[in-house]
Coordinates of C-alpha atoms in Angstrom, one line a residue:
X1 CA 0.0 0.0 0.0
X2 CA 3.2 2.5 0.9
X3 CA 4.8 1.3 -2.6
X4 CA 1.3 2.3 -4.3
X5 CA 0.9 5.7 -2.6
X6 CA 4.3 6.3 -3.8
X7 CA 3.9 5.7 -7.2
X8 CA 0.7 8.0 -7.8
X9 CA 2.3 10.8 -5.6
X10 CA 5.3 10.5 -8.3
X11 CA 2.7 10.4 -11.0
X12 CA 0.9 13.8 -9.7
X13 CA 4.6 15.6 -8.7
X14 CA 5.7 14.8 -12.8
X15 CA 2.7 17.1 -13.9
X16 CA 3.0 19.4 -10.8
X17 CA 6.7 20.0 -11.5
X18 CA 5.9 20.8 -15.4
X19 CA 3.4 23.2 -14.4
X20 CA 5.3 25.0 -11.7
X21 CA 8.4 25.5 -14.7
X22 CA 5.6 26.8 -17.5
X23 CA 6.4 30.5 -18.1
X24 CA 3.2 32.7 -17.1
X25 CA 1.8 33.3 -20.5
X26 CA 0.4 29.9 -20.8
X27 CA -3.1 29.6 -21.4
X28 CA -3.8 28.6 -17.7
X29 CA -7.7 25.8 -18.1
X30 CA -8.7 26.6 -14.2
X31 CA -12.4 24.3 -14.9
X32 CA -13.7 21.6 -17.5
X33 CA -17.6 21.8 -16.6
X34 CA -20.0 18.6 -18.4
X35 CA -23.8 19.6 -18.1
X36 CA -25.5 17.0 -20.5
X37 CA -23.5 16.6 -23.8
X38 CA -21.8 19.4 -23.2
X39 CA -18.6 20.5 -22.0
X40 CA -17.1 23.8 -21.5
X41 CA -13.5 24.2 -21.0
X42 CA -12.2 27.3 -19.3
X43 CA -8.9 29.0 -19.4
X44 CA -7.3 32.7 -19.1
X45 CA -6.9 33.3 -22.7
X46 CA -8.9 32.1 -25.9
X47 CA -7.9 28.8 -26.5
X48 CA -5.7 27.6 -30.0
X49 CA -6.8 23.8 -30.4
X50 CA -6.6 21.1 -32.5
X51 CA -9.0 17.9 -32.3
X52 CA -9.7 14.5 -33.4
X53 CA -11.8 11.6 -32.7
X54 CA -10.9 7.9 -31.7
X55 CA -13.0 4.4 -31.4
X56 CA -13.6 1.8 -29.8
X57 CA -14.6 3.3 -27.0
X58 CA -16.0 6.4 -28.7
X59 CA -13.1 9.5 -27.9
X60 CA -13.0 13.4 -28.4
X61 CA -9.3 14.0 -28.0
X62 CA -8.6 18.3 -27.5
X63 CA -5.3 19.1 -28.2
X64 CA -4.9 23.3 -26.5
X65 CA -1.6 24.8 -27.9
X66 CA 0.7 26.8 -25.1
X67 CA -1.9 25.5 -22.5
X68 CA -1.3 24.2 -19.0
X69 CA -3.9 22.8 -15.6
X70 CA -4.2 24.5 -12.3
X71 CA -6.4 22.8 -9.9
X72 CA -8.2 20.4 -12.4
X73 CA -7.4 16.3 -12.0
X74 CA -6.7 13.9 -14.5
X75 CA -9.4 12.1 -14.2
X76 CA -13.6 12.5 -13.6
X77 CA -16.1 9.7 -14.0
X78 CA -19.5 11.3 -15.3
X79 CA -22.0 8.2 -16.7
X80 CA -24.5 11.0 -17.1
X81 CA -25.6 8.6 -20.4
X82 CA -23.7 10.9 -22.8
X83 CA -20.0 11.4 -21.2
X84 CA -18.8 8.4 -19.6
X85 CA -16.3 10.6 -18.3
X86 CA -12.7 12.5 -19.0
X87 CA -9.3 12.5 -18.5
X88 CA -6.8 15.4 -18.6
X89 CA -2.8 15.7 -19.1
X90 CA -0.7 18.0 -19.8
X91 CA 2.9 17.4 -22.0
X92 CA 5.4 19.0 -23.7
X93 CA 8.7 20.9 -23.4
X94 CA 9.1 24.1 -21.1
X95 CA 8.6 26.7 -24.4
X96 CA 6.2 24.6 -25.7
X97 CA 3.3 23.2 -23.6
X98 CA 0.0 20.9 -24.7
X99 CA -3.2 20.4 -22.4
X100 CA -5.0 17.6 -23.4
X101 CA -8.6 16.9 -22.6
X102 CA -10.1 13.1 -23.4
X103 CA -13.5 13.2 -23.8
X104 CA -15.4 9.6 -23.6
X105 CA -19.0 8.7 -25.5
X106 CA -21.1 6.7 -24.1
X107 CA -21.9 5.8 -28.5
X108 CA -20.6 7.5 -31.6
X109 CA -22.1 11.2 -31.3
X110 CA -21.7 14.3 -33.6
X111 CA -19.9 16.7 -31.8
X112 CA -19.4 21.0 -32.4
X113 CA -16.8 22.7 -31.1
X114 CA -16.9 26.4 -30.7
X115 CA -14.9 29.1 -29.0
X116 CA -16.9 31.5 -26.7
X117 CA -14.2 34.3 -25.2
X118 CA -11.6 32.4 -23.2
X119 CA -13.9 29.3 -23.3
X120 CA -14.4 26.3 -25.4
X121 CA -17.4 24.7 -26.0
X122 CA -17.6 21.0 -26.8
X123 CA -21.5 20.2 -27.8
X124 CA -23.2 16.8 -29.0
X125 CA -25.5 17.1 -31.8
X126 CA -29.1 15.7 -32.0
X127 CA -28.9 14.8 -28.2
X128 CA -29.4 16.6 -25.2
X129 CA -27.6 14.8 -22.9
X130 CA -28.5 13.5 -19.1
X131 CA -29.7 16.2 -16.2
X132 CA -26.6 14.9 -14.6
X133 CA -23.9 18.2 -14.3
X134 CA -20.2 17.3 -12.7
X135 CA -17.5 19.7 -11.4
X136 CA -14.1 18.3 -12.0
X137 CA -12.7 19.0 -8.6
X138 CA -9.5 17.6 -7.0
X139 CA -10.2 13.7 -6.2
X140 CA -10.4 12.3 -2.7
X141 CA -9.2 8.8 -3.1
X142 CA -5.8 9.8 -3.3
X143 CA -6.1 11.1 0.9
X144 CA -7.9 7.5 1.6
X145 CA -5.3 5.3 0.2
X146 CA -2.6 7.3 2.3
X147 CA -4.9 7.2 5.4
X148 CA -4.6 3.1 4.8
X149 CA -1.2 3.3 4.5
X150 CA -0.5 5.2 7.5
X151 CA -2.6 3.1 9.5
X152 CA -0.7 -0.7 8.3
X153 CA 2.3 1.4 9.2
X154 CA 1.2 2.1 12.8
X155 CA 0.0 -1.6 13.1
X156 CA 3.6 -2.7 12.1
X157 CA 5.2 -0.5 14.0
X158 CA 4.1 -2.8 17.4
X159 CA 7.3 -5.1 16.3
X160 CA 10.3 -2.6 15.6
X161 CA 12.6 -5.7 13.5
X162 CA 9.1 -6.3 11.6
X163 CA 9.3 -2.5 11.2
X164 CA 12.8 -2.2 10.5
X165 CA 12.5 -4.8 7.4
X166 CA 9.3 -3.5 6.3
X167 CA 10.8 -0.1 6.3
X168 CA 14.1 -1.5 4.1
X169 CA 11.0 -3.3 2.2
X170 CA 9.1 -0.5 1.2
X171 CA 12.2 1.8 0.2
X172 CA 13.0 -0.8 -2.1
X173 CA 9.2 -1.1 -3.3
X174 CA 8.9 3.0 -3.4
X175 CA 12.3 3.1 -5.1
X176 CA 11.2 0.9 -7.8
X177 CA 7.4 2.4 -8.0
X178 CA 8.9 5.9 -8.5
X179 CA 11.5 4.6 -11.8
X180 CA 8.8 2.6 -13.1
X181 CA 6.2 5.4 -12.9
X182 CA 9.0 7.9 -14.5
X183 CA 9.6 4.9 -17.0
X184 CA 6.1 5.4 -17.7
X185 CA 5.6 8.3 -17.4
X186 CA 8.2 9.1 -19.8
X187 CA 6.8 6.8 -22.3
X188 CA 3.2 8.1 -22.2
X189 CA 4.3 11.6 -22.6
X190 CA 6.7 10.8 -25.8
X191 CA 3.7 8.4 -27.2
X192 CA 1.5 11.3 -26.1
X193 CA 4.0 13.8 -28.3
X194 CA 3.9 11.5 -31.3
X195 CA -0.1 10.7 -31.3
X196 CA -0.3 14.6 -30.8
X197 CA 2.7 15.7 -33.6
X198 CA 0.7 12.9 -35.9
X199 CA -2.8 14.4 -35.1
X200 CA -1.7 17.4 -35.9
X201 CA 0.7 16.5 -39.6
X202 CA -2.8 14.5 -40.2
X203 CA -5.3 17.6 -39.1
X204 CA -3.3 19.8 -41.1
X205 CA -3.3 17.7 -44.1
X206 CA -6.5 17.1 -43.9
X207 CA -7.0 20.9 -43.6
X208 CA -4.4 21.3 -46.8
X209 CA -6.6 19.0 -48.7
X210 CA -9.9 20.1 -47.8
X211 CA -9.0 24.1 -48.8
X212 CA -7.8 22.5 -51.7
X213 CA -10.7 20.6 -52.9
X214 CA -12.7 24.0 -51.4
X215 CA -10.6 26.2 -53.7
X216 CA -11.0 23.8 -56.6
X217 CA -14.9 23.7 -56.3
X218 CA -15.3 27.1 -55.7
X219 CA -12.7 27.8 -59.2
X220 CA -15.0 25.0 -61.0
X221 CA -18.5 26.8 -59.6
X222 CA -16.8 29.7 -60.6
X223 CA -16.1 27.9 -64.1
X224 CA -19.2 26.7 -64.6
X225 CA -21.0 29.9 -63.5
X226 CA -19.4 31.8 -66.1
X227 CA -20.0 29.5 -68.8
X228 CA -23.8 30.0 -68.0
X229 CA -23.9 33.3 -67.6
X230 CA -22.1 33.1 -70.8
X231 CA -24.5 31.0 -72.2
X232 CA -27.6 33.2 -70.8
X233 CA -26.1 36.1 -72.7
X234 CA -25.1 34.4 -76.1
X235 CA -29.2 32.6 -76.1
X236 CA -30.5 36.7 -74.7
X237 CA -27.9 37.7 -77.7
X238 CA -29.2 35.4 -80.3
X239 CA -32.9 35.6 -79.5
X240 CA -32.5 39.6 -80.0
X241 CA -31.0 38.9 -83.2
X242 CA -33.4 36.5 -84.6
X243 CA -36.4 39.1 -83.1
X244 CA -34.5 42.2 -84.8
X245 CA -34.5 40.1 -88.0
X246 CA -37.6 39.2 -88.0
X247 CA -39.0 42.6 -87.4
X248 CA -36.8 44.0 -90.3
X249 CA -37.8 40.9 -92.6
X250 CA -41.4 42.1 -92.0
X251 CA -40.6 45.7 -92.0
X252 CA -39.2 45.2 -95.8
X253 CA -41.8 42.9 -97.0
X254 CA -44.0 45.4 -95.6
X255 CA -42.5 48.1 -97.7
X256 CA -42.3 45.9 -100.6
X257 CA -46.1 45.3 -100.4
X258 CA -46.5 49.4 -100.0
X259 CA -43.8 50.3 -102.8
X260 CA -45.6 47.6 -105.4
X261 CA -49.0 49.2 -104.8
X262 CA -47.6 52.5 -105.4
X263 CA -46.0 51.4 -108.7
X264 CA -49.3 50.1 -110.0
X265 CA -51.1 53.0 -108.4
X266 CA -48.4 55.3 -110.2
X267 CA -48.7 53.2 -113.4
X268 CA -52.1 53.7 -113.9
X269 CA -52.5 56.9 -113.4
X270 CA -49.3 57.7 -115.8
X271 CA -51.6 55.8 -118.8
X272 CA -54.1 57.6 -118.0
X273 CA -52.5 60.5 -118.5
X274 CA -50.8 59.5 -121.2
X275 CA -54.4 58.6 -123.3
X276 CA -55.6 62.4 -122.0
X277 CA -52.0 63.8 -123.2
X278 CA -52.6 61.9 -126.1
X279 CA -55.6 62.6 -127.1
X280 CA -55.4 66.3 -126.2
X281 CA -52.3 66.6 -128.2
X282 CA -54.0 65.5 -131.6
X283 CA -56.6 67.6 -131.1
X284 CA -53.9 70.7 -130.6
X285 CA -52.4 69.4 -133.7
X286 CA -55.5 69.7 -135.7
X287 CA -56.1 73.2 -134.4
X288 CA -52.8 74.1 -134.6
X289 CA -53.0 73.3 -138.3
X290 CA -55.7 75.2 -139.0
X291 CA -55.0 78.3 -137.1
X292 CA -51.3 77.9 -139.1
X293 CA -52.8 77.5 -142.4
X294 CA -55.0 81.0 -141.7
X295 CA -51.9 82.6 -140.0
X296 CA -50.0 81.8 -143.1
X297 CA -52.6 83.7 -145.3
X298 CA -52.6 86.3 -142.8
X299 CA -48.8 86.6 -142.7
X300 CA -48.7 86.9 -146.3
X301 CA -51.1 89.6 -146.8
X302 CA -49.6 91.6 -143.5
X303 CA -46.1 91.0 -144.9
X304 CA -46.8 92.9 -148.1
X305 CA -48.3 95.8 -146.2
X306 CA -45.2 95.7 -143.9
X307 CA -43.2 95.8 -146.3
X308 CA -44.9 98.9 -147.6
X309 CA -44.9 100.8 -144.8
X310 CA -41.5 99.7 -144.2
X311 CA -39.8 101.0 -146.7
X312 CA -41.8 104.7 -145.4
X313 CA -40.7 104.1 -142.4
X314 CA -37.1 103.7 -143.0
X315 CA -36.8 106.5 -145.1
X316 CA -38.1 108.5 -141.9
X317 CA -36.0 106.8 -139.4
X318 CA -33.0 107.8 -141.3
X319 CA -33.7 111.5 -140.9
X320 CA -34.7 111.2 -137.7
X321 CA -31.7 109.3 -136.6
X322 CA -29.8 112.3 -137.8
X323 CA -32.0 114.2 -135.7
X324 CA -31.3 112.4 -132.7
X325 CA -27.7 112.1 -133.1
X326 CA -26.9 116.1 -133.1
X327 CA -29.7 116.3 -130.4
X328 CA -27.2 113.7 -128.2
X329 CA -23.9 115.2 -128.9
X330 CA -25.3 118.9 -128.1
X331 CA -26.9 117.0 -124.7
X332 CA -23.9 115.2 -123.8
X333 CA -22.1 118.6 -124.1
X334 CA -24.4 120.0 -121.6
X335 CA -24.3 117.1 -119.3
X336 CA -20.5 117.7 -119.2
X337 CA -20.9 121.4 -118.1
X338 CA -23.1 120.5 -115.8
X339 CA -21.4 117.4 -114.2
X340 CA -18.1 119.8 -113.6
X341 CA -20.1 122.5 -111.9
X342 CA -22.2 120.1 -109.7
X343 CA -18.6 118.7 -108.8
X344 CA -17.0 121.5 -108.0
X345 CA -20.3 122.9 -105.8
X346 CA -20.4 119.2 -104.0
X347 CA -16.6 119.4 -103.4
X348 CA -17.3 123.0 -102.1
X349 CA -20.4 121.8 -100.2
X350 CA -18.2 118.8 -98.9
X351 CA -15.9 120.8 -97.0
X352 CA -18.2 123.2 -95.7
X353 CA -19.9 120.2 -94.2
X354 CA -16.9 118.6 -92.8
X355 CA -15.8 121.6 -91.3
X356 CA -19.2 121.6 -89.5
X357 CA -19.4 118.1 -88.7
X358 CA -16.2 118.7 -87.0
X359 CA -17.8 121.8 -85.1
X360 CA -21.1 119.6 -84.1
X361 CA -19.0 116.4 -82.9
X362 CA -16.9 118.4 -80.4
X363 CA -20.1 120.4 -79.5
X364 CA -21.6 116.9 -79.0
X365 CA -19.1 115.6 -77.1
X366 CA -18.8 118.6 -74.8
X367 CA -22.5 117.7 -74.1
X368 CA -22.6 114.4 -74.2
X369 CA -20.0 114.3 -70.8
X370 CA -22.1 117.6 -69.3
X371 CA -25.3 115.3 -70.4
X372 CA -26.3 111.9 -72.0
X373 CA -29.4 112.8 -75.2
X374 CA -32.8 111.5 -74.1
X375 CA -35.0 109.5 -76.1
X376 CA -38.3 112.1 -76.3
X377 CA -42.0 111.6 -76.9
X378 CA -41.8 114.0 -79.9
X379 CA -39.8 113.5 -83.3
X380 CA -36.6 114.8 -83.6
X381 CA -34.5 115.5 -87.2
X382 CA -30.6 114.5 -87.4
X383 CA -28.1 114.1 -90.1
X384 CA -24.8 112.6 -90.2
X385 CA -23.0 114.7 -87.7
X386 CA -22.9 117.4 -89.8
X387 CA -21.3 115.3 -92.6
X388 CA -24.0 116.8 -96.1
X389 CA -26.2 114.3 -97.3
X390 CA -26.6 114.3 -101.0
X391 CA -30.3 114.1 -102.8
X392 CA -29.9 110.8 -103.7
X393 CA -31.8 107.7 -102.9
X394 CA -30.0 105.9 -100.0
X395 CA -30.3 102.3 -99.4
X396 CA -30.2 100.4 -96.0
X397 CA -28.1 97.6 -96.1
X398 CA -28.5 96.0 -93.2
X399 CA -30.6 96.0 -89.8
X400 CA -29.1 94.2 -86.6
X401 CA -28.6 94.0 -82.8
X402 CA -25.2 94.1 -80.5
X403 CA -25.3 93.2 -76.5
X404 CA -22.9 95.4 -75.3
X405 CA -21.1 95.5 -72.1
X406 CA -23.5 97.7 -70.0
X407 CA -26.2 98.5 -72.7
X408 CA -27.9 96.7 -76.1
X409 CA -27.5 98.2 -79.1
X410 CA -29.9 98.3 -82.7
X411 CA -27.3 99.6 -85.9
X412 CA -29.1 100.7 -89.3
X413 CA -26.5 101.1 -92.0
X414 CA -27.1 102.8 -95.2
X415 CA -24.9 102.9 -98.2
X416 CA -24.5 106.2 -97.3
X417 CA -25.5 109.3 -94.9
X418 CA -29.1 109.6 -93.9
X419 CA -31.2 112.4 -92.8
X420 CA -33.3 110.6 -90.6
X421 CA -36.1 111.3 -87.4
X422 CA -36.7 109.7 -83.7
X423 CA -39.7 109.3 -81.9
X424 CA -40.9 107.5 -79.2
X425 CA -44.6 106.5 -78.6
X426 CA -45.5 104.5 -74.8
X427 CA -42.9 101.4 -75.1
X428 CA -41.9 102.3 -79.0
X429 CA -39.2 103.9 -80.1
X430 CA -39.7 104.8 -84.4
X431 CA -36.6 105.3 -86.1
X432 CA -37.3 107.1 -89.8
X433 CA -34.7 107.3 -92.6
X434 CA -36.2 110.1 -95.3
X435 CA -35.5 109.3 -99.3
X436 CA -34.6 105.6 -98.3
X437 CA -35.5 102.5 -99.6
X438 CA -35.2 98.4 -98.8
X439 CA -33.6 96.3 -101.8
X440 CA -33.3 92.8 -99.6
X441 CA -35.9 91.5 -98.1
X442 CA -34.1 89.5 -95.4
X443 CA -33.4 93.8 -94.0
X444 CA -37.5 93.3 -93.3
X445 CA -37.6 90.0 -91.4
X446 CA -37.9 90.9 -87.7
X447 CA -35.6 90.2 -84.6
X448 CA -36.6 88.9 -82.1
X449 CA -34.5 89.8 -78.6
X450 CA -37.2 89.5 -76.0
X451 CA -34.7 86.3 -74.5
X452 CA -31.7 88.4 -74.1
X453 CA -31.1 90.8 -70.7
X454 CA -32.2 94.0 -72.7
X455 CA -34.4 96.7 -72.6
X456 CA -35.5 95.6 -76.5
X457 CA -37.8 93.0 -76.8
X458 CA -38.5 93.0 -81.3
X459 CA -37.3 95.2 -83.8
X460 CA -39.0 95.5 -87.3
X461 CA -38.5 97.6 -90.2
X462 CA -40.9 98.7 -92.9
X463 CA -41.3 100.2 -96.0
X464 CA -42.7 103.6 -95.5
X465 CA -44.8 106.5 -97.2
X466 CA -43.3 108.7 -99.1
X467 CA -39.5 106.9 -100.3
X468 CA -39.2 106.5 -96.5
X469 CA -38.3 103.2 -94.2
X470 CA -39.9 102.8 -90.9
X471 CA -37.8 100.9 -88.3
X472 CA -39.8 100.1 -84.8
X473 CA -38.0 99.4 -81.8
X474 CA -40.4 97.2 -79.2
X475 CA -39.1 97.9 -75.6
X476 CA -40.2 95.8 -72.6
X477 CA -40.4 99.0 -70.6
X478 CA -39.6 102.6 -70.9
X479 CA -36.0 103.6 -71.0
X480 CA -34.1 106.2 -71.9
X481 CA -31.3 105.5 -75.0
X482 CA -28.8 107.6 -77.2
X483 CA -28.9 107.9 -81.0
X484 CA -25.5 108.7 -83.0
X485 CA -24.9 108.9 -86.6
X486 CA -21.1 108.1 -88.2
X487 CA -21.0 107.8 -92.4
X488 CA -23.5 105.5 -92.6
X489 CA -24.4 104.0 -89.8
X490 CA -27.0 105.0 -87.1
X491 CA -26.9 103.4 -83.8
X492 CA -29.4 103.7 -80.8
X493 CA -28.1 102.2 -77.5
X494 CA -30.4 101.3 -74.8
X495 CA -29.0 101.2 -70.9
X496 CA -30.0 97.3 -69.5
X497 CA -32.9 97.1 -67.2
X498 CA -31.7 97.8 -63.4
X499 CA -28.7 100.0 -64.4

C-alpha cells in the first residue's frame, strides 16, 4: 500500500513539476464543466486547439496549444448517459506546452466545437444529454489510500525488526514504484507527443486537402458559373437577333407590299394621263393646223403691207436718226458742263460740311459728358453729324442687334449718310430714314431679342410713305437711350434694365 501511494504521488509531482516551470503566458484551463452533452473548457486566454476523434470506445481527443492545468485532476467519471467521463494531461517541453482533454462517449455522437471568449465549447449534436452536471474538482481517493497506509504502518510498528525490514522493504518497493512510474511516465508523454505531432501532420493535411478541394470547387462553380452566364447572354444575344430580323424581314416585306401598290397606283395613273395627253395633243395638232394655215394667209397679206410701210418708215427713221444724233452730242455737251459744276459745288459743299461736322461732334461731345441725349415723346431731325447728305436715294443695307457690355445696341447702315427722325410713342421707339429705300428682303424680317437681358424686346423695319423706311424698336419697358450717326451708320443704345 506504501509502494502504491508512492507511485501516484510521483505520478501527480511529474505534472506538478511541469506546471510549476511553465512560463506565465500559458493559457492557464482553471475548470472543465460537463452539463449533459456538453462541455465547456475554461482557461485565461482564448484557446488555440486542434482535435480529433478515436474508437472503440468512442473518444473526443482536444489538443490546447501553449496551455497548462491548475487545480483540475486527470481524471472525472461522469455516466450521465452521454459522457462516460474525462481525463486530462498535460505534456510538452518548457517553451512549448499541450493540455490535453479526453473526452469519452457513451456511442458514436456528432460533436461542435466552438470558441466562446476564453472558453471552449464542446456540444453533441441531436442529443441533449443527461440532467446529470459534474464539477471536476481535485479527487479524494488519493487522501484514503494514504490514510490506509498510514494506518498498516502504525500496526507494524508494534514489532520494531518487523518494522525495520518492512521499512528496508518498502524503500525498495517505493524506489522501484517511482522509476517505473517515471519509466512510464516518460513513455506516455513521448507516445502522447507522437499521437499529438501525428494528429496534428494528419489535421493539417486534412485541412491542406480540404481548402484544396474548397478552392477547386469554388474555381469549377466559378467555371461553370461563367460559362452559363455566358451562355444566358449568347441565347438573350441570339434571340435579339433573330427578333430584330424578324421585325426587319417584316418591316421590308411590308414596304415591298406598300412600294408595289404604289408602282401600280403610279402606273395607272401615268396611262391615264398618257391617253388624255394623247388625245389632247392630236386635237392641238388639228387646231394648230388650222390656225397655221390662216396665220400663213394672214402673214402673207400683212407682210406685203409691212413691207410697204416699211420702206416709209425707213426713209423717216433715217432723218430722224440724224436728228437724234446732233440732239445727243449737243446733250452730252451740256451734261458735261453741268457734271463739272455740280462737282466743284459738291466738293465745295463737302468741306463746308466737314468743317461743320467737326464743329457739331466736339459740340456733341462737350454735351454728351455735361449730359447723356434722351430718347423724347416727340420727333426729332438729325443728319450725319454734320457730314451733307446728297439728294440721292439711300439704301439700307443692313438691320441688326449688339449686346454690349453695359447696354444693347440696334445699328441701321445705309450705303450712305441719312437724314433721318426719332420718336418714341409708350414702349416704342420709331426710327425714320427720309429718301430711303429696302432692296433685300431679309433687312424686313424681324428680330426677335425679347430672351436676351435688354431693354428691347422686337425690332422691325418697314417700307414707309413717301421713299421712307420705318424701323420700330419694341421695348419691354420705358427707357431712356442715345442715337449717333457716323458715315453710314445710325446706332441707338439702350442702358439694360436695373442700371
Amino acid at each position: 500500500m506504501r509502494g502504491l501511494a508512492v507511485a501516484l504521488l510521483g505520478l501527480w509531482l511529474v505534472p506538478l513539476v511541469a506546471l510549476a516551470q511553465q512560463p506565465a503566458d500559458y493559457n492557464t484551463i482553471t475548470s472543465v464543466n460537463v452539463s449533459g452533452g456538453t462541455v465547456e473548457i475554461s482557461g485565461s486566454k482564448k484557446p488555440d486547439f486542434n482535435s480529433f476523434t478515436m474508437t472503440d470506445p468512442p473518444r473526443l481527443v482536444i489538443d490546447v496549444s501553449g496551455a497548462v492545468f491548475k487545480d483540475v485532476p486527470e481524471e472525472l467519471p461522469v455516466g450521465n448517459g452521454t459522457v462516460t467521463g474525462i481525463r486530462t494531461q498535460a505534456y510538452g517541453t518548457e517553451s512549448s506546452s499541450i493540455a490535453r482533454i479526453l473526452i469519452g462517449y457513451e456511442r458514436e455522437v456528432e460533436t461542435d466545437i466552438q470558441t466562446s471568449g476564453n472558453k471552449l465549447v464542446v456540444k453533441v449534436l441531436g442529443s441533449g444529454g443527461g440532467a446529470v452536471v459534474a464539477q471536476i474538482t481535485p479527487s479524494e481517493g488519493q487522501g484514503t489510500t494514504a490514510q490506509g497506509a498510514t494506518a498498516a504502518n502504525t500496526q507494524a510498528g508494534s514489532n520494531a525488526q518487523d518494522a525495520a525490514r518492512a521499512a528496508a522493504s518498502d524503500r525498495e518497493a517505493q524506489e522501484k514504484a517511482v522509476k517505473a512510474a517515471a519509466d512510464a511516465a516518460r513513455a506516455e508523454r513521448e507516445a502522447q507527443e507522437k499521437a499529438a505531432a501525428e494528429a496534428t501532420a494528419r489535421a493539417n493535411a486534412d485541412a491542406d486537402a480540404e481548402k484544396k478541394r474548397q478552392e477547386e470547387a469554388q474555381a469549377a462553380a466559378k467555371r461553370q458559373d461563367e460559362e452559363r452566364r455566358a451562355s444566358e447572354q449568347a441565347a438573350a444575344a441570339e434571340k435579339k437577333r433573330q427578333e430584330e430580323e424578324a421585325q426587319a424581314a417584316a418591316k421590308r416585306a411590308e414596304d415591298e407590299r406598300r412600294a408595289t401598290a404604289q408602282a401600280a397606283a403610279d402606273q395607272k395613273r401615268q396611262q391615264e394621263a398618257d391617253a388624255k395627253a394623247a388625245a389632247k395633243t392630236a386635237a392641238e395638232e388639228k387646231r394648230a393646223a388650222a390656225q397655221a394655215a390662216a396665220e400663213e394667209r394672214q402673214a402673207a397679206a400683212k407682210t406685203a403691207a409691212e413691207q410697204k410701210r416699211a420702206a416709209a418708215q425707213t426713209a423717216a427713221e433715217a432723218k430722224r436718226l440724224k436728228d437724234e444724233e446732233r440732239q445727243s452730242a449737243a446733250q452730252a455737251r451740256r451734261e458735261e458742263q453741268q457734271s463739272a459744276r455740280e462737282a466743284a459745288a459738291d466738293q465745295k459743299r463737302q468741306r463746308a460740311a466737314e468743317a461743320r461736322e467737326r464743329r457739331e461732334q466736339a459740340l456733341a461731345a462737350r454735351e454728351s459728358r455735361a449730359r447723356p441725349s434722351q430718347g423724347s415723346a416727340a420727333a426729332e431731325s438729325r443728319e450725319s453729324g454734320g457730314s451733307a447728305v446728297s439728294s440721292r436715294r439711300k439704301t439700307m443695307t443692313q438691320i441688326g442687334f449688339q449686346q454690349q457690355s453695359d447696354s444693347s445696341r440696334v445699328f441701321v447702315r445705309t450705303n450712305e449718310p441719312v437724314r433721318y427722325t426719332v420718336g418714341t410713342s409708350g414702349n416704342q421707339v420709331v426710327l425714320e430714314l427720309e429718301n430711303t429705300r429696302v432692296v433685300e428682303s431679309n433687312n424686313t424680317l424681324p428680330l426677335d431679342t425679347h430672351f436676351f437681358p435688354s431693354a428691347v424686346s422686337r425690332v422691325e423695319a418697314f417700307s414707309g410713305a413717301g421713299q421712307t423706311v420705318r424701323v420700330v424698336i419694341q421695348l419691354k419697358q420705358g427707357v431712356r437711350y442715345e442715337t449717333r450717326q457716323e458715315g453710314g451708320l445710325i446706332t441707338l443704345d439702350f442702358p439694360r434694365p436695373g442700371r
